[in-house]
Coordinates of C-alpha atoms in Angstrom, one line a residue:
Chain O
M1 CA 125.4 82.0 149.4
N2 CA 123.3 82.1 146.3
L3 CA 123.4 85.5 144.7
P4 CA 120.3 86.7 142.9
L5 CA 120.6 86.9 139.1
L6 CA 119.7 90.6 139.1
S7 CA 119.6 92.9 142.0
V8 CA 118.7 96.5 141.6
E9 CA 119.9 98.5 144.6
N10 CA 118.6 102.0 145.4
L11 CA 118.2 102.9 141.8
S12 CA 117.3 106.5 141.1
V13 CA 116.7 107.9 137.6
S14 CA 116.4 111.6 137.1
L15 CA 115.3 113.8 134.3
D16 CA 117.4 116.8 133.5
A17 CA 114.9 119.6 132.9
G18 CA 117.1 122.6 132.2
A19 CA 118.9 123.4 135.4
A20 CA 116.6 121.4 137.6
S21 CA 116.9 117.6 138.0
V22 CA 113.6 115.8 138.5
P23 CA 113.7 112.4 140.1
L24 CA 111.5 110.0 138.2
V25 CA 112.6 106.8 139.9
R26 CA 113.6 107.0 143.5
N27 CA 115.6 104.5 145.5
V28 CA 114.0 101.4 143.9
S29 CA 115.4 98.1 145.1
F30 CA 114.5 94.6 144.2
S31 CA 116.1 91.4 143.1
I32 CA 115.2 88.5 140.9
D33 CA 116.4 84.9 141.4
R34 CA 117.1 82.5 138.6
G35 CA 113.9 81.1 137.1
E36 CA 111.8 83.5 139.0
T37 CA 109.1 85.9 137.7
L38 CA 109.0 89.3 139.2
C39 CA 106.1 91.7 138.3
L40 CA 106.6 95.4 138.3
V41 CA 103.1 96.9 138.8
G42 CA 101.9 100.5 138.7
E43 CA 100.0 103.2 136.8
S44 CA 101.3 104.9 133.7
G45 CA 104.2 107.2 134.5
C46 CA 105.2 105.5 137.7
G47 CA 108.6 104.5 136.4
K48 CA 108.1 100.9 135.4
S49 CA 109.5 101.2 131.9
L50 CA 112.2 103.6 133.0
T51 CA 113.5 101.0 135.4
A52 CA 113.5 98.4 132.6
L53 CA 115.4 100.8 130.3
A54 CA 117.9 101.6 133.0
I55 CA 118.6 97.9 133.4
I56 CA 119.4 97.4 129.7
G57 CA 121.2 100.7 129.6
L58 CA 119.0 102.4 127.0
L59 CA 117.8 105.5 128.9
N60 CA 117.9 108.5 126.6
R61 CA 121.3 109.8 127.7
E62 CA 120.6 113.4 126.8
V63 CA 117.7 114.0 129.1
M64 CA 117.9 111.1 131.6
Q65 CA 120.5 109.6 133.8
V66 CA 120.9 107.1 136.6
S67 CA 121.6 109.4 139.5
S68 CA 122.4 106.8 142.1
G69 CA 122.3 103.1 142.8
R70 CA 123.6 99.9 141.4
I71 CA 122.2 97.3 139.0
L72 CA 124.1 94.0 139.6
F73 CA 123.6 91.4 137.0
E74 CA 125.5 88.1 137.3
G75 CA 127.8 90.0 139.7
R76 CA 128.6 92.9 137.4
D77 CA 127.4 96.4 137.8
L78 CA 125.6 97.3 134.6
I79 CA 125.7 101.0 135.2
S80 CA 129.5 101.1 135.1
L81 CA 129.8 98.8 132.0
G82 CA 131.0 100.3 128.8
A83 CA 128.8 100.7 125.7
G84 CA 130.5 97.8 123.9
E85 CA 130.2 95.4 126.8
M86 CA 126.6 96.4 127.4
R87 CA 125.8 95.8 123.7
R88 CA 127.2 92.3 124.0
L89 CA 125.0 91.6 127.0
R90 CA 121.8 92.9 125.3
G91 CA 120.1 90.2 123.3
D92 CA 122.5 87.6 124.6
R93 CA 122.2 87.5 128.4
I94 CA 119.4 90.1 128.8
A95 CA 116.6 90.3 126.3
I96 CA 113.5 92.6 126.2
V97 CA 110.1 92.3 124.6
F98 CA 108.2 95.5 124.1
Q99 CA 104.5 96.1 124.0
E100 CA 104.2 97.1 120.3
P101 CA 104.5 93.9 118.2
M102 CA 103.0 95.8 115.3
T103 CA 105.9 98.2 114.9
S104 CA 108.8 96.3 116.5
L105 CA 109.6 94.3 113.4
N106 CA 111.3 95.9 110.3
P107 CA 108.5 95.9 107.7
V108 CA 110.9 95.4 104.8
Q109 CA 112.7 92.3 106.1
R110 CA 111.6 88.7 106.2
I111 CA 111.1 87.6 109.8
G112 CA 113.5 84.7 109.5
R113 CA 116.4 87.1 108.6
Q114 CA 115.3 89.4 111.5
I115 CA 115.5 86.6 114.1
A116 CA 118.7 85.3 112.5
E117 CA 120.3 88.8 112.8
V118 CA 120.4 88.4 116.6
I119 CA 122.3 85.1 116.3
V120 CA 124.7 86.4 113.7
E121 CA 125.5 89.5 115.7
H122 CA 126.3 87.7 118.9
R123 CA 127.6 84.4 117.7
G124 CA 129.3 85.3 114.5
V125 CA 127.8 82.3 112.7
S126 CA 126.9 82.4 109.0
E127 CA 123.4 83.6 108.2
A128 CA 122.5 80.2 106.7
D129 CA 123.4 78.4 110.0
A130 CA 121.5 81.0 111.9
L131 CA 118.4 80.5 109.7
K132 CA 118.4 76.8 110.6
Q133 CA 118.2 77.8 114.3
V134 CA 115.4 80.2 113.5
L135 CA 113.2 77.4 112.3
R136 CA 113.7 75.6 115.7
L137 CA 112.9 78.9 117.5
L138 CA 109.7 79.4 115.5
D139 CA 108.6 75.9 116.5
L140 CA 109.5 76.7 120.0
V141 CA 107.2 79.8 120.1
R142 CA 104.5 77.6 118.5
I143 CA 104.3 79.3 115.1
P144 CA 103.0 76.6 112.7
D145 CA 104.6 76.0 109.4
A146 CA 107.8 77.6 110.5
A147 CA 109.7 77.2 107.2
R148 CA 107.1 79.2 105.3
R149 CA 106.6 81.8 108.0
A150 CA 110.3 82.5 108.1
Q151 CA 110.0 83.6 104.5
E152 CA 107.2 86.0 105.2
F153 CA 107.2 89.7 105.9
P154 CA 105.8 91.2 109.2
H155 CA 102.6 92.5 107.5
Q156 CA 101.6 89.0 106.7
L157 CA 101.5 88.0 110.4
S158 CA 98.8 88.7 113.0
G159 CA 99.6 90.7 116.1
G160 CA 99.9 87.6 118.3
M161 CA 102.2 85.9 115.8
R162 CA 104.4 89.0 115.7
Q163 CA 104.7 89.1 119.4
R164 CA 105.7 85.4 119.2
V165 CA 108.3 86.4 116.7
M166 CA 109.5 89.1 119.1
I167 CA 109.7 86.4 121.9
A168 CA 111.6 84.1 119.6
M169 CA 114.0 86.9 118.9
A170 CA 114.4 87.6 122.6
L171 CA 114.9 84.0 123.5
A172 CA 117.2 83.2 120.5
L173 CA 120.3 83.0 122.6
Q174 CA 118.6 81.8 125.8
P175 CA 119.1 84.9 127.9
A176 CA 119.3 84.6 131.7
L177 CA 116.9 87.5 132.0
L178 CA 113.8 88.3 129.9
I179 CA 112.3 91.7 130.4
A180 CA 108.8 91.9 129.1
D181 CA 107.4 95.4 129.0
E182 CA 103.6 95.1 128.9
P183 CA 104.0 92.3 126.3
T184 CA 100.2 91.8 125.9
T185 CA 98.8 95.3 126.0
A186 CA 98.4 95.5 122.3
L187 CA 96.9 92.1 121.9
D188 CA 93.4 90.6 122.0
V189 CA 92.4 89.0 125.3
T190 CA 92.4 85.5 124.0
I191 CA 95.9 86.0 122.4
Q192 CA 97.1 87.6 125.7
A193 CA 96.6 84.4 127.6
Q194 CA 98.4 82.4 124.9
V195 CA 101.4 84.7 124.9
L196 CA 101.6 84.8 128.7
T197 CA 101.4 81.0 128.9
L198 CA 104.1 80.8 126.3
I199 CA 106.4 83.1 128.3
D200 CA 105.8 81.1 131.4
D201 CA 106.4 77.8 129.7
L202 CA 109.7 79.0 128.2
R203 CA 110.7 80.4 131.5
R204 CA 110.3 77.0 133.0
E205 CA 112.0 75.2 130.2
F206 CA 115.1 77.4 130.1
D207 CA 115.2 78.5 133.7
T208 CA 115.0 82.1 132.5
S209 CA 114.2 84.8 135.0
V210 CA 111.4 87.1 133.9
L211 CA 110.9 90.7 134.8
L212 CA 107.3 91.4 133.7
I213 CA 106.1 94.9 133.6
T214 CA 102.4 95.3 133.6
H215 CA 99.5 97.3 135.0
D216 CA 97.1 94.3 134.8
L217 CA 96.7 92.6 138.2
G218 CA 95.1 89.7 136.5
V219 CA 98.4 89.1 134.7
V220 CA 100.2 89.5 138.0
A221 CA 98.1 86.9 139.7
E222 CA 98.7 84.5 136.8
M223 CA 102.4 84.9 136.3
A224 CA 104.2 86.4 139.3
D225 CA 106.2 84.8 142.0
R226 CA 106.9 88.1 143.6
V227 CA 105.4 91.6 143.0
V228 CA 106.8 95.1 143.3
V229 CA 104.2 97.8 143.3
L230 CA 105.6 101.2 142.2
Y231 CA 103.9 104.5 142.9
A232 CA 105.3 107.8 141.6
G233 CA 108.7 106.3 141.1
S234 CA 109.1 104.7 144.5
V235 CA 108.4 101.2 145.8
A236 CA 105.0 101.3 147.6
E237 CA 104.9 97.6 148.5
Q238 CA 106.7 94.5 147.6
A239 CA 105.7 90.9 148.6
D240 CA 105.2 87.4 147.3
V241 CA 102.2 87.3 145.1
D242 CA 99.9 85.4 147.4
D243 CA 100.8 87.5 150.4
L244 CA 100.2 90.7 148.4
F245 CA 96.8 89.6 147.2
D246 CA 95.8 88.3 150.6
R247 CA 97.2 90.9 152.9
P248 CA 97.8 94.2 151.0
V249 CA 99.2 96.8 153.4
H250 CA 99.6 99.9 151.4
P251 CA 96.4 101.8 150.6
Y252 CA 97.5 102.1 147.0
T253 CA 97.8 98.3 146.6
R254 CA 94.4 97.9 148.3
G255 CA 93.0 100.5 145.9
L256 CA 94.4 98.6 142.9
L257 CA 93.0 95.3 144.1
G258 CA 89.7 97.0 144.8
A259 CA 89.5 98.2 141.3
I260 CA 89.2 94.7 139.9
R261 CA 85.8 93.3 139.0
Q262 CA 85.1 90.1 140.8
L263 CA 83.3 87.8 138.4
N264 CA 81.6 85.7 141.2
S265 CA 80.7 88.6 143.5
G266 CA 77.4 89.2 141.9
S267 CA 77.7 92.8 142.7
R268 CA 76.3 95.3 140.3
D269 CA 77.9 98.3 142.0
R270 CA 80.2 100.7 140.3
L271 CA 83.8 99.5 140.2
A272 CA 85.8 101.0 143.0
E273 CA 88.4 103.5 141.8
I274 CA 91.3 105.4 143.3
P275 CA 90.4 109.1 143.2
G276 CA 92.7 111.6 141.6
N277 CA 95.8 111.3 139.4
V278 CA 99.4 110.4 139.8
P279 CA 101.2 113.5 141.1
N280 CA 103.5 115.4 138.9
P281 CA 107.0 114.3 139.8
V282 CA 108.2 117.9 139.8
S283 CA 105.8 118.8 142.7
L284 CA 106.7 115.9 145.0
D285 CA 107.6 117.2 148.5
A286 CA 108.8 115.7 151.7
G287 CA 105.5 114.0 152.4
C288 CA 104.1 110.7 151.2
A289 CA 103.5 110.8 147.4
F290 CA 100.1 109.0 147.8
R291 CA 98.6 111.1 150.6
K292 CA 96.4 113.3 148.4
R293 CA 94.6 110.2 147.1
C294 CA 94.7 108.2 150.3
A295 CA 91.5 107.8 152.5
S296 CA 93.5 107.1 155.6
A297 CA 96.1 109.9 155.4
M298 CA 97.4 111.0 158.7
P299 CA 99.2 114.2 159.8
I300 CA 102.6 112.5 159.6
C301 CA 101.9 111.7 155.9
H302 CA 102.1 115.4 155.1
S303 CA 105.4 116.0 156.7
E304 CA 107.5 112.8 156.3
R305 CA 107.9 110.2 153.6
P306 CA 107.3 106.7 155.0
P307 CA 110.3 104.4 154.8
L308 CA 110.1 101.0 153.2
Q309 CA 109.7 98.6 156.1
G310 CA 108.6 95.2 157.1
D311 CA 110.1 91.7 157.1
G312 CA 112.4 90.5 154.3
L313 CA 109.5 89.2 152.2
H314 CA 106.7 91.7 152.6
R315 CA 107.7 95.3 152.8
S316 CA 105.6 98.5 152.3
A317 CA 106.2 102.2 152.5
C318 CA 103.2 103.4 154.5
W319 CA 102.9 104.9 158.0
L320 CA 99.8 102.7 158.5
A321 CA 102.0 99.7 158.7
K322 CA 104.2 101.4 161.3
V323 CA 101.1 102.4 163.3
G324 CA 99.8 98.8 163.1
E325 CA 103.1 97.5 164.4
E326 CA 103.0 99.9 167.3
V327 CA 99.5 99.0 168.2
M328 CA 100.3 95.3 168.1
A329 CA 103.4 95.8 170.3
Chain S
M1 CA 96.0 77.7 107.7
T2 CA 97.1 79.7 104.7
I3 CA 97.2 83.4 104.1
I4 CA 96.7 84.4 100.5
T5 CA 99.2 87.0 99.6
T6 CA 100.0 89.0 96.5
S7 CA 103.7 88.8 97.1
D8 CA 105.9 86.6 95.0
A9 CA 108.1 85.7 97.9
T10 CA 105.8 83.5 100.0
S11 CA 106.2 80.1 98.6
S12 CA 109.0 77.7 97.9
E13 CA 107.0 74.8 96.5
D14 CA 107.4 73.8 92.9
G15 CA 103.9 74.3 91.7
E16 CA 103.6 77.7 93.2
K17 CA 107.0 78.7 91.9
R18 CA 105.9 78.1 88.3
N19 CA 102.8 80.1 89.1
T20 CA 104.7 83.0 90.5
S21 CA 107.1 83.2 87.6
S22 CA 104.2 83.5 85.1
D23 CA 102.8 86.0 87.6
R24 CA 106.0 88.0 87.4
F25 CA 105.9 87.8 83.6
R26 CA 102.4 89.2 83.6
R27 CA 103.5 92.0 85.9
I28 CA 106.3 93.0 83.5
I29 CA 103.8 93.1 80.6
A30 CA 101.4 95.2 82.7
F31 CA 104.1 97.6 84.0
P32 CA 103.8 100.3 81.2
L33 CA 100.1 100.3 81.7
R34 CA 100.2 100.8 85.4
Q35 CA 103.1 103.3 85.4
P36 CA 103.0 104.9 82.0
M37 CA 105.0 107.9 83.1
L38 CA 107.7 105.8 84.7
A39 CA 107.9 103.5 81.7
A40 CA 108.1 106.3 79.1
S41 CA 110.8 108.2 81.0
C42 CA 112.8 105.1 81.6
G43 CA 112.4 104.1 78.0
L44 CA 113.6 107.6 76.8
L45 CA 116.6 107.5 79.1
F46 CA 117.4 104.0 78.0
A47 CA 117.3 105.1 74.3
F48 CA 119.6 108.0 75.0
S49 CA 122.0 105.7 76.8
V50 CA 122.0 103.3 73.8
L51 CA 122.7 106.3 71.5
A52 CA 125.5 107.5 73.7
L53 CA 127.2 104.1 73.8
A54 CA 126.7 103.4 70.1
S55 CA 127.5 106.9 68.7
P56 CA 131.2 106.0 67.7
W57 CA 129.8 103.4 65.3
I58 CA 126.6 105.1 64.1
T59 CA 127.9 108.6 63.5
G60 CA 130.6 110.0 61.3
D61 CA 133.6 112.0 62.7
P62 CA 132.0 114.9 64.6
A63 CA 135.1 117.0 64.0
A64 CA 135.1 116.5 60.2
L65 CA 135.0 120.0 58.6
D66 CA 133.2 120.7 55.4
P67 CA 133.9 124.3 54.4
L68 CA 131.7 124.2 51.4
G69 CA 128.7 122.8 53.3
R70 CA 128.5 125.5 56.0
L71 CA 125.3 126.5 57.8
K72 CA 123.2 124.1 55.7
A73 CA 119.6 123.8 56.9
P74 CA 118.3 120.3 57.9
S75 CA 117.9 118.1 55.0
A76 CA 117.6 114.4 54.1
D77 CA 121.4 114.2 53.9
Q78 CA 122.0 116.2 57.1
P79 CA 118.9 115.8 59.3
F80 CA 120.0 118.3 61.8
G81 CA 121.8 120.6 59.4
T82 CA 125.5 121.8 59.6
D83 CA 127.2 124.4 61.7
Q84 CA 129.4 127.4 60.8
V85 CA 132.3 125.2 59.8
G86 CA 130.3 122.5 58.1
R87 CA 130.2 119.9 60.9
S88 CA 127.2 117.7 61.1
V89 CA 124.9 118.9 64.0
L90 CA 123.4 115.4 64.3
D91 CA 126.8 113.7 64.7
R92 CA 127.9 116.3 67.2
A93 CA 124.6 116.2 69.2
L94 CA 124.8 112.4 69.4
W95 CA 128.4 112.7 70.6
G96 CA 127.2 115.3 73.1
T97 CA 124.9 112.7 74.6
R98 CA 128.0 110.9 75.9
V99 CA 129.3 113.9 77.7
S100 CA 126.0 114.8 79.3
L101 CA 125.0 111.3 80.4
S102 CA 128.4 110.4 81.7
V103 CA 128.6 113.7 83.7
G104 CA 125.1 113.2 84.9
I105 CA 125.7 109.6 86.0
S106 CA 129.1 110.3 87.6
V107 CA 127.7 113.3 89.5
A108 CA 124.6 111.3 90.6
M109 CA 126.9 108.5 91.9
V110 CA 129.4 110.7 93.7
T111 CA 126.6 112.8 95.2
T112 CA 124.7 109.8 96.4
M113 CA 127.6 108.1 97.9
I114 CA 129.0 111.1 99.8
G115 CA 125.6 112.7 100.5
V116 CA 124.1 109.5 101.9
A117 CA 127.1 108.9 104.1
I118 CA 127.0 112.4 105.5
G119 CA 123.2 112.3 105.9
V120 CA 123.2 109.0 107.7
V121 CA 125.9 110.0 110.1
A122 CA 124.4 113.4 110.8
G123 CA 120.9 111.9 111.3
Y124 CA 121.9 109.0 113.5
F125 CA 124.6 110.4 115.7
R126 CA 123.3 113.5 117.4
A127 CA 126.8 114.7 118.4
I128 CA 127.8 115.1 114.8
D129 CA 124.5 116.4 113.5
T130 CA 124.9 120.1 114.2
I131 CA 128.5 120.3 113.0
A132 CA 127.9 118.3 109.8
M133 CA 124.7 120.1 108.8
R134 CA 126.1 123.6 109.5
A135 CA 129.0 122.7 107.2
M136 CA 126.5 121.5 104.6
D137 CA 124.6 124.9 105.0
A138 CA 127.9 126.7 104.4
V139 CA 128.4 124.7 101.1
M140 CA 124.8 125.4 100.1
A141 CA 125.2 129.1 100.7
I142 CA 127.6 129.3 97.7
P143 CA 125.8 129.6 94.4
A144 CA 126.4 126.3 92.5
I145 CA 127.5 127.9 89.2
L146 CA 129.9 130.3 90.8
L147 CA 131.5 127.5 92.8
A148 CA 131.8 125.4 89.7
I149 CA 133.3 128.2 87.7
A150 CA 135.7 129.0 90.5
L151 CA 136.9 125.4 90.8
V152 CA 137.3 125.0 87.0
A153 CA 139.1 128.3 86.7
L154 CA 141.4 127.3 89.6
I155 CA 142.3 123.7 88.6
G156 CA 141.4 123.5 84.9
A157 CA 138.7 121.7 83.0
S158 CA 139.2 118.0 83.3
P159 CA 136.3 115.6 83.5
F160 CA 137.2 114.9 87.2
V161 CA 137.1 118.6 88.0
I162 CA 133.8 119.1 86.2
V163 CA 132.2 116.2 88.1
T164 CA 133.6 117.5 91.4
A165 CA 132.5 121.1 90.7
I166 CA 129.0 120.0 89.9
A167 CA 128.7 117.4 92.7
V168 CA 129.9 119.6 95.6
P169 CA 126.9 121.9 95.6
E170 CA 124.5 118.9 95.2
I171 CA 125.9 117.0 98.2
P172 CA 124.2 119.1 100.9
R173 CA 120.8 118.6 99.3
M174 CA 121.2 114.9 99.3
A175 CA 122.5 115.0 102.8
R176 CA 119.5 116.9 104.0
V177 CA 117.0 114.5 102.4
V178 CA 118.8 111.5 103.9
R179 CA 119.2 113.1 107.3
A180 CA 115.5 113.9 107.4
S181 CA 114.6 110.2 106.7
V182 CA 117.1 108.9 109.1
L183 CA 115.8 111.2 111.9
T184 CA 112.4 109.6 111.7
L185 CA 113.6 106.1 111.0
R186 CA 115.9 106.2 114.1
E187 CA 112.9 106.5 116.4
R188 CA 111.0 103.6 114.9
A189 CA 110.2 100.8 117.3
Y190 CA 112.0 98.2 115.2
V191 CA 115.2 100.2 115.3
E192 CA 114.9 100.3 119.1
A193 CA 114.2 96.6 119.1
A194 CA 117.3 95.9 117.0
I195 CA 119.3 98.0 119.5
T196 CA 117.9 96.1 122.5
C197 CA 118.9 92.9 120.7
G198 CA 122.4 94.1 120.9
G199 CA 122.9 94.9 117.2
R200 CA 126.1 96.7 116.2
T201 CA 125.6 100.3 115.1
T202 CA 126.9 99.4 111.6
T203 CA 124.4 96.5 111.3
I204 CA 121.5 98.7 112.4
L205 CA 122.5 101.4 109.9
R206 CA 122.9 98.9 107.1
R207 CA 119.9 96.7 107.7
H208 CA 117.3 98.9 109.4
I209 CA 118.0 102.5 108.5
L210 CA 119.4 102.6 105.0
P211 CA 116.6 100.4 103.4
G212 CA 114.0 102.7 104.9
A213 CA 115.6 105.7 103.3
A214 CA 116.1 104.0 99.9
G215 CA 113.0 105.7 98.4
P216 CA 113.9 109.3 99.0
I217 CA 117.5 108.6 98.1
M218 CA 116.5 107.1 94.7
V219 CA 114.2 110.1 94.0
Q220 CA 116.8 112.6 94.9
T221 CA 119.4 110.8 92.8
T222 CA 117.3 111.2 89.7
Y223 CA 116.9 114.9 90.4
V224 CA 120.7 115.3 90.9
F225 CA 121.2 113.4 87.6
A226 CA 118.9 115.9 85.8
S227 CA 120.4 119.0 87.4
A228 CA 124.0 117.8 86.8
M229 CA 123.3 117.6 83.0
I230 CA 121.9 121.2 83.1
L231 CA 124.9 122.4 85.1
E232 CA 127.3 120.7 82.8
S233 CA 125.7 122.4 79.8
I234 CA 125.7 125.8 81.6
L235 CA 129.4 125.4 82.3
S236 CA 130.2 124.4 78.7
F237 CA 128.0 127.3 77.4
L238 CA 130.0 129.7 79.6
G239 CA 133.2 128.1 78.3
A240 CA 134.2 126.8 81.7
G241 CA 133.2 123.2 81.1
T242 CA 133.9 120.6 78.5
P243 CA 136.9 121.6 76.3
P244 CA 135.8 123.0 72.9
D245 CA 137.4 120.1 70.9
V246 CA 134.9 117.6 72.6
P247 CA 131.4 118.1 71.3
S248 CA 128.9 118.7 74.1
W249 CA 125.5 120.2 74.1
G250 CA 126.6 123.1 76.1
N251 CA 129.5 124.3 73.9
M252 CA 127.4 123.5 70.7
M253 CA 124.7 125.9 72.0
S254 CA 127.4 128.4 72.9
E255 CA 128.8 128.3 69.3
G256 CA 125.3 128.3 67.8
R257 CA 124.2 131.3 69.7
Q258 CA 126.1 133.6 67.3
F259 CA 124.2 132.1 64.3
L260 CA 120.8 131.9 66.0
Q261 CA 119.1 134.2 63.5
I262 CA 120.4 132.6 60.3
A263 CA 120.9 129.0 61.6
P264 CA 118.7 128.3 64.6
W265 CA 119.2 124.5 64.2
I266 CA 122.8 124.7 65.5
L267 CA 121.5 125.8 68.9
G268 CA 118.0 124.3 68.7
F269 CA 118.8 120.6 68.3
P270 CA 121.2 120.2 71.2
A271 CA 118.9 122.3 73.3
L272 CA 116.0 120.0 72.4
M273 CA 118.0 116.9 73.3
L274 CA 119.0 118.4 76.6
A275 CA 115.4 119.4 77.4
A276 CA 114.2 115.9 76.5
T277 CA 116.8 114.1 78.6
V278 CA 116.3 116.4 81.6
L279 CA 112.5 116.1 81.3
A280 CA 112.8 112.3 81.2
A281 CA 115.0 112.3 84.3
N282 CA 112.6 114.6 86.2
L283 CA 109.5 112.7 85.2
M284 CA 111.2 109.5 86.4
G285 CA 111.9 111.2 89.7
D286 CA 108.3 112.3 90.0
A287 CA 107.0 108.9 89.1
L288 CA 109.3 107.2 91.6
R289 CA 108.3 109.6 94.3
D290 CA 104.6 109.0 93.7
M291 CA 105.3 105.3 93.8
L292 CA 107.6 105.1 96.8
D293 CA 106.0 107.8 99.0
P294 CA 103.0 106.1 100.7
S295 CA 101.7 109.5 102.0
L296 CA 100.9 110.5 98.4
Q297 CA 98.9 107.3 97.8
G298 CA 100.4 107.2 94.3
G299 CA 101.1 103.7 93.1
E300 CA 100.1 100.1 93.8
L301 CA 103.6 98.8 93.5
R302 CA 105.1 98.4 97.0

């Protein structure tokens, strides 16, 4: 049987607030196969980035911890790995690109040396040898005139170029998994498309799996093979990208899709929105986390949290789906 | 596509290289004009260092007595006058430069090395922070001069003890400055990025944290250098520092104090030289801080 590259099983992350422990990510499960792109979608504060940080083992240990679950990467449980082993994985097998290309590069170091640092740290080669590989990497991420750019400082590069440099750094050792945490949020729209295309091309070229974290459904439609929609720290719905866009089940997913402007619709109406805000994780009770913003909330939504259900490919956590099944039956 | 930059470091082509080297030369010429304070203070300290190094050859024996020429006022023959046993104040003051500068430089180096190490460790590793900084507070609570006198009285006045006695109370100040910088640098996105790339802790400290703290460290080092020279003079003045047979500004002032009313030059010249050196060091620190601290919008040199 073919094991997925990464499988996150029932991951919960909690915040230690004094004596109380507040769950921020609850029982999140998903898996990524080799060469696949999985998008993690949701509003701010729904636990997207926390999930990514948990995977690479960089949660702030003093206030946050993985309270349950497993993260299996190439057959090893990342949560039980020691700090040294985890460090050797980071940058080598798992790489991450953050959303702030403007501040993610050390302003006092030439970019060539910064990229070379990853290679030197993991492969123990000399810096001169690493710098030769850097030129190839800069070509790979389509930075023109690589030899000259490698000698420049980050302030001499535009935002899009810096993000390319970050991608070059992340892909320096051809990791099996690339985590991209809103990689295009800080960039101009035209540059966004270029950077996304670049990530997608490199994924195809190296058979890298991509975990793309975003709140932009346009990006999802463009990039994803499969989508996981998070709401208030739990999975609301997960499905193949086409299935999700064609047949959204969860009212939250429908709301997100409804909030996109259709260029060809000709409508001049106000954009649809989801009323209200993400609930405070401290105040979550036994009911469905979305019920207060949900137009089709039912009595059961107030008393019981809906389980994640459905077939293997399309699952959602909503009582509506359950009701639908019963009506059909 | 070319981006025009002011940095020297952008090109590797021959034509541009020639261009940048003449550019560099122009910058050196323009340096005193753009940073007059820094240039003047550096120049003064450099002059004192040259005097200190050359004093064995340019001065006579500072211990040579001349019982007949006691307490002579400054003249063409003895520009700084003579002291109570007829020794040349000029020769002794120049020899004193050696003591002051060597103590100042040694203390600055010791303090910087130990203080930076403690500050970086305390700032970067949260577990050690509280313990290390409370220990530093404890050291800071002891008045510097009392600690120095106690150490000298306990172990005896050797150069090593004097440097240690002056460095110990300065270390906490350096550690605090460094820790403060490291605390902010640690949270920078590029440090986080380096961690996510699997960088070793030592590499991250060496390549991403220390260079960022270099400015405050340099500034603090110049202040330590200045205050070490003052402390050395105080200790010598109190008789707990440099032994009396070695001329230093502190023990010259101590001896001259008794003759202040009839021969003020014995005390005055070493005091003036101490003041000038300390002032130069402090001005250099100020100019460096203005230049290196972007929040003050001081200099154009980055």
